[in-house]
Amino acid sequence: MRKSAKILEMRRILRIFAATMNNPFRILKYVLKMRRPSRVSDMEAVFDGFWLRPGYHALTFFGFIVCRTEETVSRINQAVTGRTQALGSDSTHQPADKLADSFAVMKNHEMIHLRQAQSCHNSWLLFYIRYMWYCLRALPQNRKMKNAAYLLNPFEMEAYAHQDDPDYLNDKANGTNGWRDYARQSPSERLASLKQS
């Protein structure tokens, strides 16, 4: 990453931090409503574009799926409800609408993060501390690949690997542990395996 790009990224992060400190209630409205990950069965999609960088459509935030647009919120909630009802006992369901399927995949990706938080001693705080630690460890890899700190995060690697599998979470009621296999690798090993796939 060039020096000017690093400076721009730092300015963006500082702007977000400053805006949050000017209005700490943006975080509090989610923190006050949060429940332990084991008590969340299905995450609700909510609209708050403040937290998302351009190019990202949703993120898991204290048991909510925070989306950039109102349309994304409604499509995620509709796609998942329709997919869950259609699946029932038949797991061979193929959604007819590819766009609806992409929102179901997005919801599945975020639900994997919920199960990962359950495996982090059932704590959102421990999940986010580990998430940030893995991002910081992978930060030097940004010179070799764009968004490496995000893409080489073990939590994201597991979520991306299984987001297309609607049955992945069926037997994971107590959390997923696939991210631990990625965490045992160094960031450079993760980068090599990501480039191979």
PDB file of N, CA and C in Angstrom, residues 83 87-93 108 162-172:
ATOM      1  N   ARG A  83     -36.330 -18.577   2.166  1.00  0.00           N
ATOM      2  CA  ARG A  83     -35.453 -19.736   2.013  1.00  0.00           C
ATOM      3  C   ARG A  83     -35.680 -20.718   3.154  1.00  0.00           C
ATOM      4  N   LEU A  87     -37.034 -24.400   2.568  1.00  0.00           N
ATOM      5  CA  LEU A  87     -36.162 -25.529   2.878  1.00  0.00           C
ATOM      6  C   LEU A  87     -36.915 -26.591   3.670  1.00  0.00           C
ATOM      7  N   GLY A  88     -37.577 -26.170   4.740  1.00  0.00           N
ATOM      8  CA  GLY A  88     -38.296 -27.126   5.564  1.00  0.00           C
ATOM      9  C   GLY A  88     -37.464 -28.366   5.810  1.00  0.00           C
ATOM     10  N   SER A  89     -37.977 -29.516   5.389  1.00  0.00           N
ATOM     11  CA  SER A  89     -37.210 -30.748   5.542  1.00  0.00           C
ATOM     12  C   SER A  89     -36.460 -31.092   4.260  1.00  0.00           C
ATOM     13  N   ASP A  90     -36.747 -30.382   3.177  1.00  0.00           N
ATOM     14  CA  ASP A  90     -36.094 -30.651   1.898  1.00  0.00           C
ATOM     15  C   ASP A  90     -34.921 -29.703   1.731  1.00  0.00           C
ATOM     16  N   SER A  91     -33.692 -30.216   1.855  1.00  0.00           N
ATOM     17  CA  SER A  91     -32.518 -29.357   1.779  1.00  0.00           C
ATOM     18  C   SER A  91     -31.983 -29.215   0.365  1.00  0.00           C
ATOM     19  N   THR A  92     -32.732 -29.683  -0.632  1.00  0.00           N
ATOM     20  CA  THR A  92     -32.270 -29.571  -2.022  1.00  0.00           C
ATOM     21  C   THR A  92     -32.887 -28.375  -2.719  1.00  0.00           C
ATOM     22  N   HIS A  93     -33.486 -27.465  -1.965  1.00  0.00           N
ATOM     23  CA  HIS A  93     -34.136 -26.282  -2.535  1.00  0.00           C
ATOM     24  C   HIS A  93     -33.151 -25.435  -3.330  1.00  0.00           C
ATOM     25  N   ASN A 108     -26.427 -15.855   5.530  1.00  0.00           N
ATOM     26  CA  ASN A 108     -25.728 -17.041   6.017  1.00  0.00           C
ATOM     27  C   ASN A 108     -24.309 -16.679   6.479  1.00  0.00           C
ATOM     28  N   HIS A 162     -17.813 -21.066   3.738  1.00  0.00           N
ATOM     29  CA  HIS A 162     -19.051 -21.822   3.944  1.00  0.00           C
ATOM     30  C   HIS A 162     -20.324 -21.013   3.721  1.00  0.00           C
ATOM     31  N   GLN A 163     -20.226 -19.797   3.227  1.00  0.00           N
ATOM     32  CA  GLN A 163     -21.419 -18.965   3.086  1.00  0.00           C
ATOM     33  C   GLN A 163     -22.410 -19.506   2.054  1.00  0.00           C
ATOM     34  N   ASP A 164     -21.936 -20.286   1.093  1.00  0.00           N
ATOM     35  CA  ASP A 164     -22.830 -20.832   0.061  1.00  0.00           C
ATOM     36  C   ASP A 164     -23.510 -22.123   0.493  1.00  0.00           C
ATOM     37  N   ASP A 165     -23.154 -22.654   1.638  1.00  0.00           N
ATOM     38  CA  ASP A 165     -23.714 -23.917   2.121  1.00  0.00           C
ATOM     39  C   ASP A 165     -24.816 -23.632   3.139  1.00  0.00           C
ATOM     40  N   PRO A 166     -26.096 -23.722   2.742  1.00  0.00           N
ATOM     41  CA  PRO A 166     -27.175 -23.398   3.689  1.00  0.00           C
ATOM     42  C   PRO A 166     -27.279 -24.394   4.838  1.00  0.00           C
ATOM     43  N   ASP A 167     -26.665 -25.570   4.704  1.00  0.00           N
ATOM     44  CA  ASP A 167     -26.745 -26.582   5.763  1.00  0.00           C
ATOM     45  C   ASP A 167     -25.559 -26.519   6.724  1.00  0.00           C
ATOM     46  N   TYR A 168     -24.624 -25.626   6.506  1.00  0.00           N
ATOM     47  CA  TYR A 168     -23.401 -25.579   7.319  1.00  0.00           C
ATOM     48  C   TYR A 168     -23.699 -25.348   8.795  1.00  0.00           C
ATOM     49  N   LEU A 169     -24.667 -24.518   9.097  1.00  0.00           N
ATOM     50  CA  LEU A 169     -24.944 -24.163  10.494  1.00  0.00           C
ATOM     51  C   LEU A 169     -25.926 -25.107  11.182  1.00  0.00           C
ATOM     52  N   ASN A 170     -26.451 -26.088  10.457  1.00  0.00           N
ATOM     53  CA  ASN A 170     -27.465 -26.971  11.042  1.00  0.00           C
ATOM     54  C   ASN A 170     -26.987 -27.697  12.290  1.00  0.00           C
ATOM     55  N   ASP A 171     -25.754 -28.163  12.299  1.00  0.00           N
ATOM     56  CA  ASP A 171     -25.251 -28.900  13.451  1.00  0.00           C
ATOM     57  C   ASP A 171     -24.267 -28.072  14.280  1.00  0.00           C
ATOM     58  N   LYS A 172     -24.348 -26.754  14.154  1.00  0.00           N
ATOM     59  CA  LYS A 172     -23.408 -25.872  14.853  1.00  0.00           C
ATOM     60  C   LYS A 172     -24.123 -24.991  15.881  1.00  0.00           C
TER      61      LYS A 172
END
